[in-house]
Amino acid sequence: MTREESALALLKSCYGYDHFRGQQWDIINHTLDGGDSIVLMPTGGGKSLCFQIPGLMSEDGFAIVISPLLALMNDQIDALQQNGIPALALNSEKSENENRQCVELLMQGKVKLLYISPEKLLSEIGRWSDRIIERICLFAVDEAHCISQWGHDFRPEYTQLGCLKQRYPDIPVMALTATADRITRDDIARQLNIPEARLFISSFDRPNISLNVVQGSTGKVKFRQIVQFINLHRDESGIIYCLSRKSTEKMAAELSRLGIDARAFHAGMSAKDKQQVQRDFLNDDLRVVCATIAFGMGIDKSNVRYVIHSNMPRNIESYYQEIGRAGRDGLPAEALLFYTYGDVITLQQFARQSGQAQVNMEKLQRMQQFAESGVCRRRILLNYFNERYDHDCHNCDVCNNPPERFDGTRYAQMALSAIMRTGEQAAMFTVTDILRGWRKADIIEKGYDQLKTFGVGRELTVAEWNAYLLQMLQLGLFDVAYDEGNHLKVTDYGKEILYGRQTVQFNRYQRRDFNAKKRQAEQALIPAEPAEKKQMDKVLLEQLRDVRKAIATSSRIAPYMVFSDKSLQAMATEKPTTKAEFGLIHGVGDVKCQKYWRPFTAAISDYLSHHS
Ligand code: ADP
Ligand code: ZN
């Protein structure tokens, strides 16, 4: 058997997969040749296999996996043990006794993967005997961007890891991250002392995640849209990111009131409460988590079906990382971003107060361009990560619903005239109130209700005005005086339009309707699958979900660790009724086949006897 054949055999018997994905095999092969590597792959791309397979292939050796997060470590080990792979964790949570047992198992060559925190590795490795050291076949540094001060998740203990290559030059090092920028990458190579490391950059595209942006919705309208969207995904898991702790709690409370199973998650909660939310979410006992950015780092749930941003994130890196938590199993998933100019103002304040105002303002601007784009959103994203992507994706709202252009001169004149009549002393939301003719206390106080333009824009909704004012800003019709209460100032170009010397085109505001019926009609437009292809049986799928849930509950693991959604779907399509057939299903390795074929094939046989 060639090396590749034995690797493929392991892939099938341990994980139940038929092929390596993308560059996985090249990376593994390079490591088996003793080479160092830097692996850049998006979240969900399949980084773990790259270091797990070399560990499994080494005869009596093991791979060391350095990981910053205890929770993630424990999850990975649970998942590996489910597949019958001997993996262990060493960290500060373990007792001295457990640690000693672990070292004993390493001596005996009984462990294939050792997960360890950086500080623990550095304090332990000096005490290990040569016999153990000789068995180490790889140092894998997971979440390697933590080494860089420029990154978003700097961890000082990571900077000590450079000594590994110095002390053990013959052991290959593999650094893995989902953060792609060049500064971080160079930092990783320099600090880990692996200047010759081969760089493996995978595509950052996540084609199964559909990208959607809703502009201008605020308050109740936004909330109603969120509820409609969740109702389209009733039994599925999702995350809603909110800007503040308070807004996560408000969102969760309001959703709960409507009977939607939602809870808040933020850094201000006790460790115990946070763990509970994470666990329930993993176990499919909780559908929706309303979270600040702190959520998601420590979880590895493959069947998150949607991620909603109820406000704009501060940069594209964060956005991409957060939406990346959806659809890790490769099945269709949705990202939905709500965006208003109010978000931009808030984020600009944060950016200006941050230590690196200029960089952060620029990043915010790129995020804003993404949100306002009139071209394929995936093009913008991948472009941002310096990846060539030269076609439309047909899985974003711009591709699927190209904006309609119209002559917006009359609306622009209304708005510009209102701005002028306030003496350029009003912020954007005040201008909207004037145009809509809202007699709010501060409008009356300033006498704006006496202006000639008061109420001239009643024919448009608040959301429409929000959207068009944004376009006017982008087109340069007015500026925002940040140093002067964010008041709007008409530019020379704006005056040209106000006085009728030029016209201006707008993109027609599209009211987003997450109405289930309409969605079905849209889906009917997607060409039907070829006739010979087997159909997935949704009723059976639900029953298999119940079988999975029962097993997960009784063995105290997360349902997705029993089988992924993808495997369940394959079962509901192929309907295996024998052990041999069951073993061929995607994601069914030897150990899981042995353990689980009975309950699943029994459920399928039972179902078939009633339904055929
Ligand atoms: P990452 O660590 O890069 O975020 P993971 O290693 O967790 O991603 O992999 C994401 C998902 O893809 C997991 O469910 C994993 O089992 C699956 N996966 C990885 N490699 C393959 C493959 N070659 N074939 C099928 N599924 C794979
Ligand atoms: Zn697109």
XYZ file of N, CA and C in Angstrom, residues 276-462:
561
model
N -23.670 26.388 30.684
C -24.986 25.780 30.507
C -25.556 26.129 29.130
N -25.455 27.408 28.766
C -25.980 27.831 27.461
C -25.240 27.091 26.342
N -23.914 27.037 26.448
C -23.139 26.357 25.412
C -23.536 24.897 25.295
N -23.685 24.264 26.441
C -23.987 22.839 26.425
C -25.364 22.588 25.813
N -26.342 23.392 26.246
C -27.685 23.198 25.711
C -27.718 23.440 24.208
N -26.949 24.411 23.775
C -26.915 24.719 22.345
C -26.286 23.552 21.579
N -25.167 23.057 22.085
C -24.509 21.904 21.466
C -25.437 20.707 21.384
N -26.189 20.510 22.459
C -27.036 19.319 22.540
C -28.373 19.476 21.843
N -28.531 20.561 21.103
C -29.807 20.838 20.433
C -30.960 20.989 21.419
N -30.660 21.351 22.669
C -31.725 21.615 23.626
C -32.081 23.095 23.642
N -31.343 23.889 22.892
C -31.583 25.320 22.822
C -31.386 25.710 21.371
N -32.377 26.424 20.800
C -32.324 26.709 19.362
C -31.522 27.943 19.018
N -31.777 29.026 19.787
C -31.214 30.314 19.391
C -30.388 30.899 20.537
N -29.164 31.325 20.218
C -28.355 32.016 21.203
C -28.190 33.457 20.753
N -28.515 34.407 21.657
C -28.329 35.822 21.365
C -27.053 36.229 22.078
N -26.020 36.547 21.327
C -24.703 36.629 21.938
C -23.954 37.896 21.560
N -23.028 38.287 22.425
C -22.031 39.267 22.019
C -20.947 38.464 21.326
N -19.899 39.154 20.847
C -18.880 38.444 20.090
C -18.209 37.337 20.881
N -18.378 37.354 22.208
C -17.700 36.349 23.032
C -18.189 34.932 22.764
N -19.288 34.786 22.054
C -19.812 33.439 21.851
C -19.284 32.795 20.580
N -18.926 31.543 20.695
C -18.554 30.821 19.486
C -17.114 30.378 19.513
N -16.239 31.140 20.185
C -14.838 30.776 20.262
C -14.684 29.364 20.802
N -15.458 29.060 21.829
C -15.239 27.784 22.494
C -16.141 26.667 22.010
N -16.877 26.878 20.936
C -17.748 25.787 20.526
C -17.479 25.346 19.105
N -17.832 24.138 18.861
C -17.460 23.495 17.622
C -18.688 22.734 17.125
N -19.773 23.457 16.946
C -21.032 22.810 16.592
C -21.174 22.860 15.083
N -21.379 21.702 14.458
C -21.315 21.705 12.996
C -22.647 22.036 12.348
N -23.759 21.952 13.102
C -25.058 22.145 12.452
C -25.743 23.462 12.821
N -24.958 24.536 12.920
C -25.563 25.859 13.059
C -26.046 26.270 11.663
N -27.339 26.533 11.524
C -27.896 26.739 10.173
C -27.954 28.214 9.773
N -27.880 29.127 10.750
C -27.846 30.539 10.370
C -27.158 31.374 11.429
N -26.598 32.491 10.956
C -26.014 33.483 11.858
C -26.610 34.827 11.471
N -27.216 35.501 12.453
C -27.782 36.826 12.197
C -26.920 37.864 12.914
N -26.556 38.914 12.219
C -25.928 40.057 12.880
C -26.997 41.126 13.015
N -27.394 41.410 14.239
C -28.457 42.394 14.362
C -27.877 43.802 14.242
N -26.560 43.912 14.303
C -25.877 45.169 13.990
C -24.629 44.850 13.185
N -24.081 45.874 12.573
C -22.903 45.631 11.745
C -21.680 45.337 12.608
N -20.887 44.317 12.267
C -19.638 44.057 12.989
C -18.588 45.114 12.656
N -17.495 45.149 13.439
C -16.570 46.268 13.268
C -15.584 46.082 12.128
N -15.418 44.853 11.658
C -14.570 44.668 10.479
C -14.901 43.349 9.788
N -14.329 43.183 8.604
C -14.672 42.011 7.798
C -14.128 40.724 8.431
N -12.964 40.831 9.084
C -12.425 39.636 9.753
C -13.426 39.081 10.764
N -13.942 39.967 11.625
C -14.895 39.496 12.641
C -16.138 38.936 11.974
N -16.630 39.675 10.987
C -17.840 39.234 10.300
C -17.633 37.836 9.734
N -16.500 37.656 9.064
C -16.281 36.376 8.385
C -16.118 35.251 9.388
N -15.446 35.555 10.480
C -15.267 34.523 11.490
C -16.619 34.144 12.113
N -17.445 35.152 12.333
C -18.732 34.876 12.969
C -19.681 34.120 12.046
N -19.764 34.532 10.790
C -20.669 33.789 9.902
C -20.107 32.393 9.640
N -18.776 32.247 9.797
C -18.138 30.952 9.573
C -18.600 29.881 10.553
N -19.267 30.310 11.607
C -19.771 29.320 12.574
C -21.014 28.631 12.047
N -21.547 29.132 10.957
C -22.701 28.481 10.339
C -22.209 27.463 9.307
N -22.963 26.380 9.178
C -22.743 25.454 8.072
C -21.398 24.772 8.018
N -20.831 24.443 9.156
C -19.536 23.768 9.123
C -19.646 22.364 8.567
N -20.849 21.821 8.539
C -21.024 20.488 7.969
C -21.155 20.540 6.448
N -21.040 21.728 5.872
C -21.074 21.834 4.420
C -22.478 21.927 3.834
N -23.496 21.820 4.668
C -24.868 21.931 4.168
C -25.268 23.413 4.086
N -26.305 23.725 3.287
C -26.686 25.124 3.124
C -26.916 25.824 4.464
N -26.420 27.057 4.566
C -26.583 27.849 5.782
C -26.747 29.300 5.349
N -27.283 30.135 6.254
C -27.528 31.524 5.872
C -26.877 32.508 6.823
N -26.335 33.574 6.246
C -25.848 34.691 7.045
C -26.726 35.886 6.729
N -27.200 36.556 7.771
C -28.101 37.686 7.578
C -27.575 38.858 8.391
N -27.261 39.947 7.700
C -26.685 41.111 8.368
C -27.647 42.290 8.303
N -27.950 42.870 9.458
C -28.735 44.095 9.486
C -27.784 45.270 9.611
N -28.095 46.285 8.848
C -27.136 47.364 8.760
C -27.826 48.715 8.674
N -27.477 49.632 9.570
C -27.984 51.003 9.459
C -26.827 51.971 9.672
N -27.094 53.206 9.350
C -26.028 54.181 9.530
C -25.746 54.422 11.013
N -26.755 54.220 11.843
C -26.556 54.354 13.286
C -25.443 53.427 13.780
N -25.393 52.206 13.219
C -24.328 51.265 13.596
C -22.961 51.859 13.271
N -22.895 52.452 12.084
C -21.601 52.994 11.650
C -21.130 54.067 12.622
N -22.064 54.940 13.019
C -21.691 56.016 13.949
C -21.156 55.431 15.254
N -21.862 54.456 15.801
C -21.418 53.830 17.050
C -20.040 53.211 16.875
N -19.873 52.461 15.781
C -18.602 51.769 15.571
C -17.456 52.752 15.329
N -17.793 53.872 14.708
C -16.737 54.868 14.485
C -16.251 55.415 15.823
N -17.188 55.590 16.750
C -16.768 56.064 18.072
C -15.827 55.055 18.724
N -16.205 53.773 18.662
C -15.327 52.732 19.221
C -13.958 52.800 18.561
N -13.972 52.894 17.239
C -12.715 52.850 16.491
C -11.822 54.023 16.867
N -12.444 55.208 16.994
C -11.632 56.383 17.296
C -11.045 56.322 18.697
N -11.763 55.646 19.614
C -11.248 55.530 20.982
C -10.237 54.395 21.121
N -10.153 53.532 20.109
C -9.250 52.381 20.224
C -7.813 52.857 20.059
N -6.894 52.024 20.429
C -5.484 52.382 20.334
C -5.026 52.606 18.897
N -5.642 51.891 17.958
C -5.186 51.976 16.567
C -6.289 52.570 15.705
N -6.560 53.859 15.957
C -7.722 54.493 15.332
C -7.694 54.382 13.812
N -6.542 54.650 13.216
C -6.519 54.716 11.755
C -6.818 53.367 11.109
N -6.121 52.336 11.593
C -6.354 50.996 11.057
C -7.807 50.599 11.236
N -8.328 50.834 12.435
C -9.684 50.388 12.725
C -10.735 51.152 11.930
N -10.486 52.440 11.684
C -11.421 53.214 10.862
C -11.416 52.668 9.437
N -10.244 52.336 8.940
C -10.166 51.802 7.581
C -10.889 50.467 7.467
N -10.677 49.637 8.477
C -11.339 48.322 8.452
C -12.846 48.470 8.496
N -13.287 49.444 9.289
C -14.719 49.691 9.384
C -15.276 50.124 8.035
N -14.482 50.945 7.343
C -14.921 51.425 6.046
C -15.090 50.272 5.041
N -14.160 49.329 5.108
C -14.271 48.168 4.205
C -15.516 47.347 4.529
N -15.816 47.246 5.815
C -17.009 46.516 6.230
C -18.253 47.198 5.682
N -18.226 48.534 5.759
C -19.367 49.317 5.279
C -19.531 49.146 3.766
N -18.417 49.127 3.056
C -18.497 48.928 1.609
C -19.134 47.588 1.276
N -18.781 46.590 2.076
C -19.378 45.270 1.867
C -20.894 45.346 2.037
N -21.310 45.995 3.133
C -22.735 46.045 3.444
C -23.521 46.813 2.394
N -22.871 47.790 1.768
C -23.585 48.644 0.823
C -23.375 48.240 -0.617
N -22.696 47.145 -0.808
C -22.269 46.805 -2.155
C -23.420 46.595 -3.128
N -23.193 47.023 -4.355
C -24.146 46.729 -5.425
C -23.638 45.600 -6.296
N -22.465 45.044 -5.975
C -21.956 43.882 -6.717
C -21.896 42.684 -5.780
N -21.739 41.521 -6.370
C -21.711 40.247 -5.634
C -20.921 40.362 -4.328
N -21.562 40.022 -3.219
C -20.908 40.196 -1.919
C -19.734 39.251 -1.722
N -19.831 38.066 -2.292
C -18.741 37.114 -2.114
C -17.490 37.615 -2.817
N -17.673 38.296 -3.926
C -16.522 38.865 -4.621
C -15.789 39.823 -3.701
N -16.567 40.665 -3.002
C -15.949 41.658 -2.128
C -15.205 40.984 -0.988
N -15.841 39.973 -0.391
C -15.224 39.285 0.740
C -13.901 38.640 0.343
N -13.945 37.872 -0.750
C -12.756 37.105 -1.104
C -11.658 38.023 -1.591
N -12.073 39.079 -2.254
C -11.149 40.110 -2.637
C -10.417 40.671 -1.432
N -11.179 40.877 -0.379
C -10.618 41.422 0.850
C -9.520 40.505 1.378
N -9.735 39.196 1.241
C -8.726 38.241 1.705
C -7.709 37.935 0.607
N -7.601 38.828 -0.357
C -6.622 38.714 -1.441
C -6.784 37.447 -2.244
N -8.019 37.041 -2.420
C -8.217 35.827 -3.185
C -8.893 36.176 -4.491
N -8.421 35.565 -5.555
C -9.015 35.850 -6.857
C -10.354 35.128 -6.972
N -11.372 35.876 -7.301
C -12.703 35.288 -7.441
C -13.381 36.121 -8.508
N -13.469 35.571 -9.709
C -13.825 36.457 -10.820
C -15.201 36.171 -11.424
N -16.092 35.609 -10.626
C -17.438 35.392 -11.162
C -18.459 35.702 -10.065
N -19.709 35.851 -10.443
C -20.748 36.086 -9.441
C -21.112 34.772 -8.773
N -21.486 34.848 -7.476
C -21.618 33.604 -6.712
C -23.001 32.969 -6.816
N -24.008 33.776 -7.135
C -25.399 33.293 -7.187
C -25.876 32.734 -5.852
N -25.209 33.106 -4.780
C -25.678 32.716 -3.461
C -25.565 33.895 -2.496
N -25.818 35.097 -3.022
C -25.904 36.264 -2.144
C -27.094 37.096 -2.604
N -27.518 38.037 -1.770
C -28.727 38.786 -2.117
C -28.530 39.668 -3.341
N -27.312 40.154 -3.554
C -27.097 41.005 -4.727
C -27.211 40.178 -6.015
N -26.582 39.000 -6.016
C -26.673 38.138 -7.200
C -28.113 37.707 -7.459
N -28.824 37.373 -6.379
C -30.153 36.807 -6.562
C -31.226 37.862 -6.795
N -30.906 39.074 -6.428
C -31.894 40.150 -6.487
C -31.210 41.438 -6.896
N -30.693 41.512 -8.109
C -29.881 42.683 -8.470
C -30.679 43.964 -8.261
N -30.042 44.983 -7.696
C -30.769 46.214 -7.393
C -31.273 46.887 -8.665
N -32.455 47.470 -8.552
C -33.027 48.196 -9.683
C -32.629 49.662 -9.540
N -32.187 50.273 -10.640
C -31.767 51.687 -10.593
C -32.938 52.575 -10.990
N -33.010 53.735 -10.374
C -34.035 54.698 -10.810
C -33.527 56.113 -10.570
N -34.198 57.087 -11.170
C -33.786 58.483 -11.012
C -34.216 58.961 -9.619
N -33.231 59.181 -8.753
C -33.547 59.544 -7.369
C -33.429 61.037 -7.117
N -33.355 61.837 -8.205
C -33.082 63.270 -8.038
C -34.108 63.963 -7.128
N -35.389 63.623 -7.308
C -36.418 64.312 -6.524
C -36.234 64.030 -5.021
N -35.975 62.758 -4.684
C -35.764 62.428 -3.271
C -34.505 63.104 -2.735
N -33.464 63.088 -3.561
C -32.210 63.702 -3.127
C -32.436 65.179 -2.838
N -33.223 65.834 -3.707
C -33.475 67.268 -3.502
C -34.257 67.511 -2.217
N -35.236 66.661 -1.944
C -35.982 66.806 -0.685
C -35.029 66.772 0.503
N -34.166 65.772 0.500
C -33.276 65.582 1.649
C -32.264 66.715 1.747
N -31.688 67.091 0.608
C -30.657 68.140 0.627
C -31.273 69.468 1.070
N -32.462 69.707 0.605
C -33.133 70.940 0.993
C -33.403 70.948 2.498
N -33.826 69.812 3.029
C -34.053 69.728 4.478
C -32.763 69.983 5.240
N -31.687 69.419 4.754
C -30.395 69.622 5.444
C -30.034 71.106 5.441
N -30.174 71.740 4.283
C -29.830 73.154 4.174
C -30.676 73.999 5.132
N -31.973 73.669 5.200
C -32.874 74.492 6.003
C -32.650 74.346 7.518
N -31.965 73.287 7.922
C -31.608 73.205 9.346
C -30.351 74.029 9.608
N -29.843 74.696 8.572
C -28.572 75.386 8.717
C -27.434 74.384 8.850
N -27.629 73.205 8.273
C -26.647 72.108 8.353
C -26.291 71.796 9.806
N -27.317 71.831 10.656
C -27.097 71.589 12.081
C -27.805 70.326 12.555
N -28.172 69.431 11.626
C -28.916 68.248 12.049
C -28.174 66.974 11.665
N -28.338 65.938 12.488
C -27.750 64.635 12.180
C -28.725 63.834 11.313
N -28.271 62.687 10.839
C -29.047 61.970 9.836
C -30.441 61.576 10.325
N -30.523 61.103 11.562
C -31.849 60.656 12.021
C -32.820 61.829 12.164
N -32.290 63.009 12.494
C -33.166 64.190 12.584
C -33.702 64.543 11.199
N -32.825 64.435 10.199
C -33.253 64.743 8.834
C -34.381 63.786 8.418
N -34.227 62.516 8.783
C -35.292 61.553 8.472
C -36.603 61.984 9.148
N -36.503 62.387 10.419
C -37.712 62.811 11.142
C -38.359 64.018 10.466
N -37.548 64.959 10.004
C -38.101 66.146 9.332
C -38.819 65.719 8.050
N -38.147 64.895 7.264
C -38.735 64.474 5.991
C -40.045 63.721 6.207
N -40.074 62.928 7.273
C -41.272 62.139 7.549
C -42.332 62.947 8.306
N -41.923 64.129 8.766
C -42.881 64.980 9.468
C -43.267 64.455 10.840
N -42.276 64.088 11.611
C -42.556 63.539 12.936
C -42.433 64.644 13.986
N -43.517 64.929 14.676
C -43.488 66.011 15.671
C -42.914 65.531 16.993
N -41.650 65.259 16.978
C -40.983 64.828 18.213
C -40.606 66.052 19.019
N -40.434 65.879 20.336
C -40.144 67.018 21.208
C -38.960 67.844 20.695
N -37.845 67.191 20.357
C -36.674 68.004 19.997
C -36.813 68.640 18.612
N -37.682 68.087 17.783
C -37.959 68.708 16.480
C -38.718 70.019 16.694
N -39.715 69.946 17.569
C -40.523 71.135 17.839
C -39.692 72.196 18.555
N -38.905 71.715 19.490
C -38.055 72.631 20.260
C -37.149 73.453 19.330
N -36.594 72.782 18.312
C -35.692 73.487 17.387
C -36.479 74.225 16.296
N -37.794 74.094 16.299
C -38.614 74.780 15.297
C -38.572 74.129 13.923
N -38.075 72.883 13.854
C -37.963 72.238 12.543
C -39.343 71.926 11.939
N -40.372 71.892 12.803
C -41.702 71.595 12.258
C -42.242 72.787 11.464
N -41.552 73.913 11.562
C -41.967 75.095 10.794
C -41.299 75.160 9.417
N -40.334 74.272 9.180
C -39.594 74.326 7.911
C -40.503 73.968 6.743
N -40.174 74.503 5.568
C -40.965 74.211 4.375
C -40.877 72.738 3.996
N -39.753 72.128 4.351
C -39.551 70.727 3.976
C -40.156 69.751 4.977
N -40.747 70.258 6.053
C -41.256 69.357 7.085
C -42.359 68.456 6.511
N -42.117 67.158 6.532
C -43.145 66.223 6.070
C -43.225 66.020 4.561
N -42.302 66.624 3.774
C -42.410 66.445 2.317
C -42.120 65.012 1.873
N -41.449 64.243 2.756
C -41.049 62.896 2.344
C -41.907 61.802 2.939
N -43.153 62.144 3.250
C -44.018 61.143 3.898
C -44.278 59.920 3.036
N -44.152 60.080 1.722
C -44.463 58.939 0.844
C -43.462 57.785 1.018
N -42.315 58.053 1.626
C -41.352 56.975 1.853
C -41.344 56.569 3.323
N -41.003 55.296 3.574
C -40.915 54.827 4.960
C -39.581 55.250 5.568
N -39.481 55.085 6.878
C -38.219 55.401 7.553
C -37.083 54.562 6.956
